[in-house]
Amino acid sequence: MAKKQKYYVVWRGKEPGIYTDWHQCEKQVKGFEQAQYKSYESLEAAEAAYANGYTPTIGTGGPKKARVSVLEKDADGIVSVKAGTEGGPILNSLAVDAACSGNPGVMEYQGVYVASASRVFHYKASLGTNNIGEFLAIVHGLSYLKKHNLDLVLYSDSVNAISWVRQKRCKSKLPVNDKTQELWDYIHRAEQWLRSNTYTTQILKWDTDQWGEIPADFGRK
């Protein structure tokens, strides 16, 4: 009797995707910190699970029911995610946020993988603004996802930053001087990346009212 075909979904691993062979799946997750993967009996079930994002298995009760989200677009074309009947954001995603001690002041941003709340990248500048940090965080996130060929959505809680990224321009009024020149050089490289690259990543507005603070928040409010 032929062995029944299984399908292996890798959400977090060396190369996320759907695999039909366990040994290929194992190569993606073996030794990878906080790897996330499961097997399914059909391709349809695997594709649906991959699209909905990873949900952990609790005891013997089986996996949690996948969370449902509804995309909405406002008058300015900004896409937001609103909680559906079951609520919650897409877990298989990247969230970015920035913080600034003073405005301007010491600025930093980070990217966090939502499902595991693990930091993916971090940047700090001696002088900047919160809006600049939010803008750079999104561009850094886009670049990271493209570089690693990751098909995840990207969350930001900044409407301004999302708009600036769409316009491929950081519209900050921070003066250019000896203290900010290095940061402005970094900003110009980010703008150049937006102008010279294409990407398929969806940039979505984090629904703070429904879900609380974005996972990449620095907790300084």
JSON list of N, CA and C in Angstrom, two decimals, residues 118-157:
[
{"chain": "A", "resi": 118, "resn": "SER", "atom": "N", "xyz": [9.79, 37.93, 18.52]},
{"chain": "A", "resi": 118, "resn": "SER", "atom": "CA", "xyz": [11.25, 37.96, 18.49]},
{"chain": "A", "resi": 118, "resn": "SER", "atom": "C", "xyz": [11.74, 39.08, 17.58]},
{"chain": "A", "resi": 119, "resn": "ARG", "atom": "N", "xyz": [12.77, 39.79, 18.05]},
{"chain": "A", "resi": 119, "resn": "ARG", "atom": "CA", "xyz": [13.32, 40.90, 17.27]},
{"chain": "A", "resi": 119, "resn": "ARG", "atom": "C", "xyz": [14.07, 40.39, 16.05]},
{"chain": "A", "resi": 120, "resn": "VAL", "atom": "N", "xyz": [13.83, 41.04, 14.91]},
{"chain": "A", "resi": 120, "resn": "VAL", "atom": "CA", "xyz": [14.47, 40.67, 13.66]},
{"chain": "A", "resi": 120, "resn": "VAL", "atom": "C", "xyz": [15.59, 41.66, 13.31]},
{"chain": "A", "resi": 121, "resn": "PHE", "atom": "N", "xyz": [15.35, 42.94, 13.55]},
{"chain": "A", "resi": 121, "resn": "PHE", "atom": "CA", "xyz": [16.39, 43.95, 13.31]},
{"chain": "A", "resi": 121, "resn": "PHE", "atom": "C", "xyz": [16.18, 45.15, 14.22]},
{"chain": "A", "resi": 122, "resn": "HIS", "atom": "N", "xyz": [17.22, 45.97, 14.36]},
{"chain": "A", "resi": 122, "resn": "HIS", "atom": "CA", "xyz": [17.19, 47.14, 15.25]},
{"chain": "A", "resi": 122, "resn": "HIS", "atom": "C", "xyz": [18.18, 48.18, 14.74]},
{"chain": "A", "resi": 123, "resn": "TYR", "atom": "N", "xyz": [17.81, 49.45, 14.86]},
{"chain": "A", "resi": 123, "resn": "TYR", "atom": "CA", "xyz": [18.70, 50.54, 14.44]},
{"chain": "A", "resi": 123, "resn": "TYR", "atom": "C", "xyz": [18.53, 51.71, 15.42]},
{"chain": "A", "resi": 124, "resn": "LYS", "atom": "N", "xyz": [19.63, 52.42, 15.69]},
{"chain": "A", "resi": 124, "resn": "LYS", "atom": "CA", "xyz": [19.59, 53.53, 16.64]},
{"chain": "A", "resi": 124, "resn": "LYS", "atom": "C", "xyz": [20.41, 54.70, 16.10]},
{"chain": "A", "resi": 125, "resn": "ALA", "atom": "N", "xyz": [19.87, 55.91, 16.24]},
{"chain": "A", "resi": 125, "resn": "ALA", "atom": "CA", "xyz": [20.56, 57.14, 15.81]},
{"chain": "A", "resi": 125, "resn": "ALA", "atom": "C", "xyz": [20.60, 58.12, 16.97]},
{"chain": "A", "resi": 126, "resn": "SER", "atom": "N", "xyz": [21.66, 58.89, 17.06]},
{"chain": "A", "resi": 126, "resn": "SER", "atom": "CA", "xyz": [21.82, 59.82, 18.19]},
{"chain": "A", "resi": 126, "resn": "SER", "atom": "C", "xyz": [20.85, 60.99, 18.13]},
{"chain": "A", "resi": 127, "resn": "LEU", "atom": "N", "xyz": [20.35, 61.31, 16.95]},
{"chain": "A", "resi": 127, "resn": "LEU", "atom": "CA", "xyz": [19.39, 62.41, 16.82]},
{"chain": "A", "resi": 127, "resn": "LEU", "atom": "C", "xyz": [18.46, 62.14, 15.64]},
{"chain": "A", "resi": 128, "resn": "GLY", "atom": "N", "xyz": [17.16, 62.19, 15.92]},
{"chain": "A", "resi": 128, "resn": "GLY", "atom": "CA", "xyz": [16.17, 61.96, 14.87]},
{"chain": "A", "resi": 128, "resn": "GLY", "atom": "C", "xyz": [14.79, 62.27, 15.39]},
{"chain": "A", "resi": 129, "resn": "THR", "atom": "N", "xyz": [13.77, 61.87, 14.64]},
{"chain": "A", "resi": 129, "resn": "THR", "atom": "CA", "xyz": [12.38, 62.08, 15.05]},
{"chain": "A", "resi": 129, "resn": "THR", "atom": "C", "xyz": [11.64, 60.75, 14.97]},
{"chain": "A", "resi": 130, "resn": "ASN", "atom": "N", "xyz": [10.50, 60.71, 15.62]},
{"chain": "A", "resi": 130, "resn": "ASN", "atom": "CA", "xyz": [9.71, 59.48, 15.61]},
{"chain": "A", "resi": 130, "resn": "ASN", "atom": "C", "xyz": [9.22, 59.14, 14.21]},
{"chain": "A", "resi": 131, "resn": "ASN", "atom": "N", "xyz": [8.78, 60.15, 13.45]},
{"chain": "A", "resi": 131, "resn": "ASN", "atom": "CA", "xyz": [8.28, 59.89, 12.10]},
{"chain": "A", "resi": 131, "resn": "ASN", "atom": "C", "xyz": [9.38, 59.34, 11.19]},
{"chain": "A", "resi": 132, "resn": "ILE", "atom": "N", "xyz": [10.59, 59.87, 11.34]},
{"chain": "A", "resi": 132, "resn": "ILE", "atom": "CA", "xyz": [11.71, 59.35, 10.56]},
{"chain": "A", "resi": 132, "resn": "ILE", "atom": "C", "xyz": [11.95, 57.89, 10.90]},
{"chain": "A", "resi": 133, "resn": "GLY", "atom": "N", "xyz": [11.93, 57.58, 12.21]},
{"chain": "A", "resi": 133, "resn": "GLY", "atom": "CA", "xyz": [12.13, 56.19, 12.63]},
{"chain": "A", "resi": 133, "resn": "GLY", "atom": "C", "xyz": [11.07, 55.27, 12.08]},
{"chain": "A", "resi": 134, "resn": "GLU", "atom": "N", "xyz": [9.81, 55.71, 12.09]},
{"chain": "A", "resi": 134, "resn": "GLU", "atom": "CA", "xyz": [8.72, 54.89, 11.55]},
{"chain": "A", "resi": 134, "resn": "GLU", "atom": "C", "xyz": [8.91, 54.64, 10.06]},
{"chain": "A", "resi": 135, "resn": "PHE", "atom": "N", "xyz": [9.33, 55.67, 9.33]},
{"chain": "A", "resi": 135, "resn": "PHE", "atom": "CA", "xyz": [9.57, 55.55, 7.89]},
{"chain": "A", "resi": 135, "resn": "PHE", "atom": "C", "xyz": [10.70, 54.57, 7.62]},
{"chain": "A", "resi": 136, "resn": "LEU", "atom": "N", "xyz": [11.83, 54.77, 8.30]},
{"chain": "A", "resi": 136, "resn": "LEU", "atom": "CA", "xyz": [12.98, 53.89, 8.08]},
{"chain": "A", "resi": 136, "resn": "LEU", "atom": "C", "xyz": [12.69, 52.45, 8.47]},
{"chain": "A", "resi": 137, "resn": "ALA", "atom": "N", "xyz": [11.88, 52.28, 9.52]},
{"chain": "A", "resi": 137, "resn": "ALA", "atom": "CA", "xyz": [11.54, 50.93, 9.96]},
{"chain": "A", "resi": 137, "resn": "ALA", "atom": "C", "xyz": [10.77, 50.17, 8.88]},
{"chain": "A", "resi": 138, "resn": "ILE", "atom": "N", "xyz": [9.84, 50.85, 8.23]},
{"chain": "A", "resi": 138, "resn": "ILE", "atom": "CA", "xyz": [9.07, 50.19, 7.16]},
{"chain": "A", "resi": 138, "resn": "ILE", "atom": "C", "xyz": [9.99, 49.81, 6.01]},
{"chain": "A", "resi": 139, "resn": "VAL", "atom": "N", "xyz": [10.85, 50.76, 5.59]},
{"chain": "A", "resi": 139, "resn": "VAL", "atom": "CA", "xyz": [11.75, 50.48, 4.46]},
{"chain": "A", "resi": 139, "resn": "VAL", "atom": "C", "xyz": [12.70, 49.34, 4.81]},
{"chain": "A", "resi": 140, "resn": "HIS", "atom": "N", "xyz": [13.22, 49.37, 6.04]},
{"chain": "A", "resi": 140, "resn": "HIS", "atom": "CA", "xyz": [14.11, 48.28, 6.49]},
{"chain": "A", "resi": 140, "resn": "HIS", "atom": "C", "xyz": [13.36, 46.95, 6.45]},
{"chain": "A", "resi": 141, "resn": "GLY", "atom": "N", "xyz": [12.11, 46.97, 6.89]},
{"chain": "A", "resi": 141, "resn": "GLY", "atom": "CA", "xyz": [11.29, 45.76, 6.88]},
{"chain": "A", "resi": 141, "resn": "GLY", "atom": "C", "xyz": [11.06, 45.24, 5.46]},
{"chain": "A", "resi": 142, "resn": "LEU", "atom": "N", "xyz": [10.75, 46.14, 4.55]},
{"chain": "A", "resi": 142, "resn": "LEU", "atom": "CA", "xyz": [10.55, 45.75, 3.15]},
{"chain": "A", "resi": 142, "resn": "LEU", "atom": "C", "xyz": [11.81, 45.13, 2.57]},
{"chain": "A", "resi": 143, "resn": "SER", "atom": "N", "xyz": [12.94, 45.78, 2.85]},
{"chain": "A", "resi": 143, "resn": "SER", "atom": "CA", "xyz": [14.23, 45.29, 2.35]},
{"chain": "A", "resi": 143, "resn": "SER", "atom": "C", "xyz": [14.56, 43.92, 2.93]},
{"chain": "A", "resi": 144, "resn": "TYR", "atom": "N", "xyz": [14.30, 43.76, 4.22]},
{"chain": "A", "resi": 144, "resn": "TYR", "atom": "CA", "xyz": [14.59, 42.49, 4.89]},
{"chain": "A", "resi": 144, "resn": "TYR", "atom": "C", "xyz": [13.75, 41.36, 4.31]},
{"chain": "A", "resi": 145, "resn": "LEU", "atom": "N", "xyz": [12.46, 41.60, 4.15]},
{"chain": "A", "resi": 145, "resn": "LEU", "atom": "CA", "xyz": [11.57, 40.56, 3.62]},
{"chain": "A", "resi": 145, "resn": "LEU", "atom": "C", "xyz": [11.92, 40.19, 2.19]},
{"chain": "A", "resi": 146, "resn": "LYS", "atom": "N", "xyz": [12.29, 41.19, 1.39]},
{"chain": "A", "resi": 146, "resn": "LYS", "atom": "CA", "xyz": [12.66, 40.90, 0.00]},
{"chain": "A", "resi": 146, "resn": "LYS", "atom": "C", "xyz": [13.98, 40.13, -0.04]},
{"chain": "A", "resi": 147, "resn": "LYS", "atom": "N", "xyz": [14.94, 40.55, 0.75]},
{"chain": "A", "resi": 147, "resn": "LYS", "atom": "CA", "xyz": [16.25, 39.90, 0.77]},
{"chain": "A", "resi": 147, "resn": "LYS", "atom": "C", "xyz": [16.14, 38.43, 1.14]},
{"chain": "A", "resi": 148, "resn": "HIS", "atom": "N", "xyz": [15.26, 38.12, 2.09]},
{"chain": "A", "resi": 148, "resn": "HIS", "atom": "CA", "xyz": [15.13, 36.75, 2.57]},
{"chain": "A", "resi": 148, "resn": "HIS", "atom": "C", "xyz": [13.97, 36.00, 1.91]},
{"chain": "A", "resi": 149, "resn": "ASN", "atom": "N", "xyz": [13.36, 36.64, 0.90]},
{"chain": "A", "resi": 149, "resn": "ASN", "atom": "CA", "xyz": [12.29, 36.00, 0.13]},
{"chain": "A", "resi": 149, "resn": "ASN", "atom": "C", "xyz": [11.16, 35.51, 1.04]},
{"chain": "A", "resi": 150, "resn": "LEU", "atom": "N", "xyz": [10.72, 36.39, 1.97]},
{"chain": "A", "resi": 150, "resn": "LEU", "atom": "CA", "xyz": [9.67, 36.04, 2.92]},
{"chain": "A", "resi": 150, "resn": "LEU", "atom": "C", "xyz": [8.35, 36.69, 2.50]},
{"chain": "A", "resi": 151, "resn": "ASP", "atom": "N", "xyz": [7.33, 35.87, 2.35]},
{"chain": "A", "resi": 151, "resn": "ASP", "atom": "CA", "xyz": [6.02, 36.36, 1.93]},
{"chain": "A", "resi": 151, "resn": "ASP", "atom": "C", "xyz": [5.16, 36.65, 3.17]},
{"chain": "A", "resi": 152, "resn": "LEU", "atom": "N", "xyz": [5.49, 37.72, 3.88]},
{"chain": "A", "resi": 152, "resn": "LEU", "atom": "CA", "xyz": [4.75, 38.12, 5.07]},
{"chain": "A", "resi": 152, "resn": "LEU", "atom": "C", "xyz": [4.16, 39.51, 4.86]},
{"chain": "A", "resi": 153, "resn": "VAL", "atom": "N", "xyz": [3.08, 39.81, 5.60]},
{"chain": "A", "resi": 153, "resn": "VAL", "atom": "CA", "xyz": [2.59, 41.19, 5.60]},
{"chain": "A", "resi": 153, "resn": "VAL", "atom": "C", "xyz": [3.44, 41.97, 6.60]},
{"chain": "A", "resi": 154, "resn": "LEU", "atom": "N", "xyz": [3.46, 43.30, 6.45]},
{"chain": "A", "resi": 154, "resn": "LEU", "atom": "CA", "xyz": [4.23, 44.16, 7.32]},
{"chain": "A", "resi": 154, "resn": "LEU", "atom": "C", "xyz": [3.28, 45.15, 7.99]},
{"chain": "A", "resi": 155, "resn": "TYR", "atom": "N", "xyz": [3.30, 45.18, 9.32]},
{"chain": "A", "resi": 155, "resn": "TYR", "atom": "CA", "xyz": [2.44, 46.09, 10.08]},
{"chain": "A", "resi": 155, "resn": "TYR", "atom": "C", "xyz": [3.21, 47.31, 10.57]},
{"chain": "A", "resi": 156, "resn": "SER", "atom": "N", "xyz": [2.56, 48.47, 10.47]},
{"chain": "A", "resi": 156, "resn": "SER", "atom": "CA", "xyz": [3.06, 49.70, 11.09]},
{"chain": "A", "resi": 156, "resn": "SER", "atom": "C", "xyz": [1.86, 50.41, 11.70]},
{"chain": "A", "resi": 157, "resn": "ASP", "atom": "N", "xyz": [2.07, 51.13, 12.79]},
{"chain": "A", "resi": 157, "resn": "ASP", "atom": "CA", "xyz": [0.96, 51.89, 13.38]},
{"chain": "A", "resi": 157, "resn": "ASP", "atom": "C", "xyz": [1.02, 53.37, 13.01]}
]
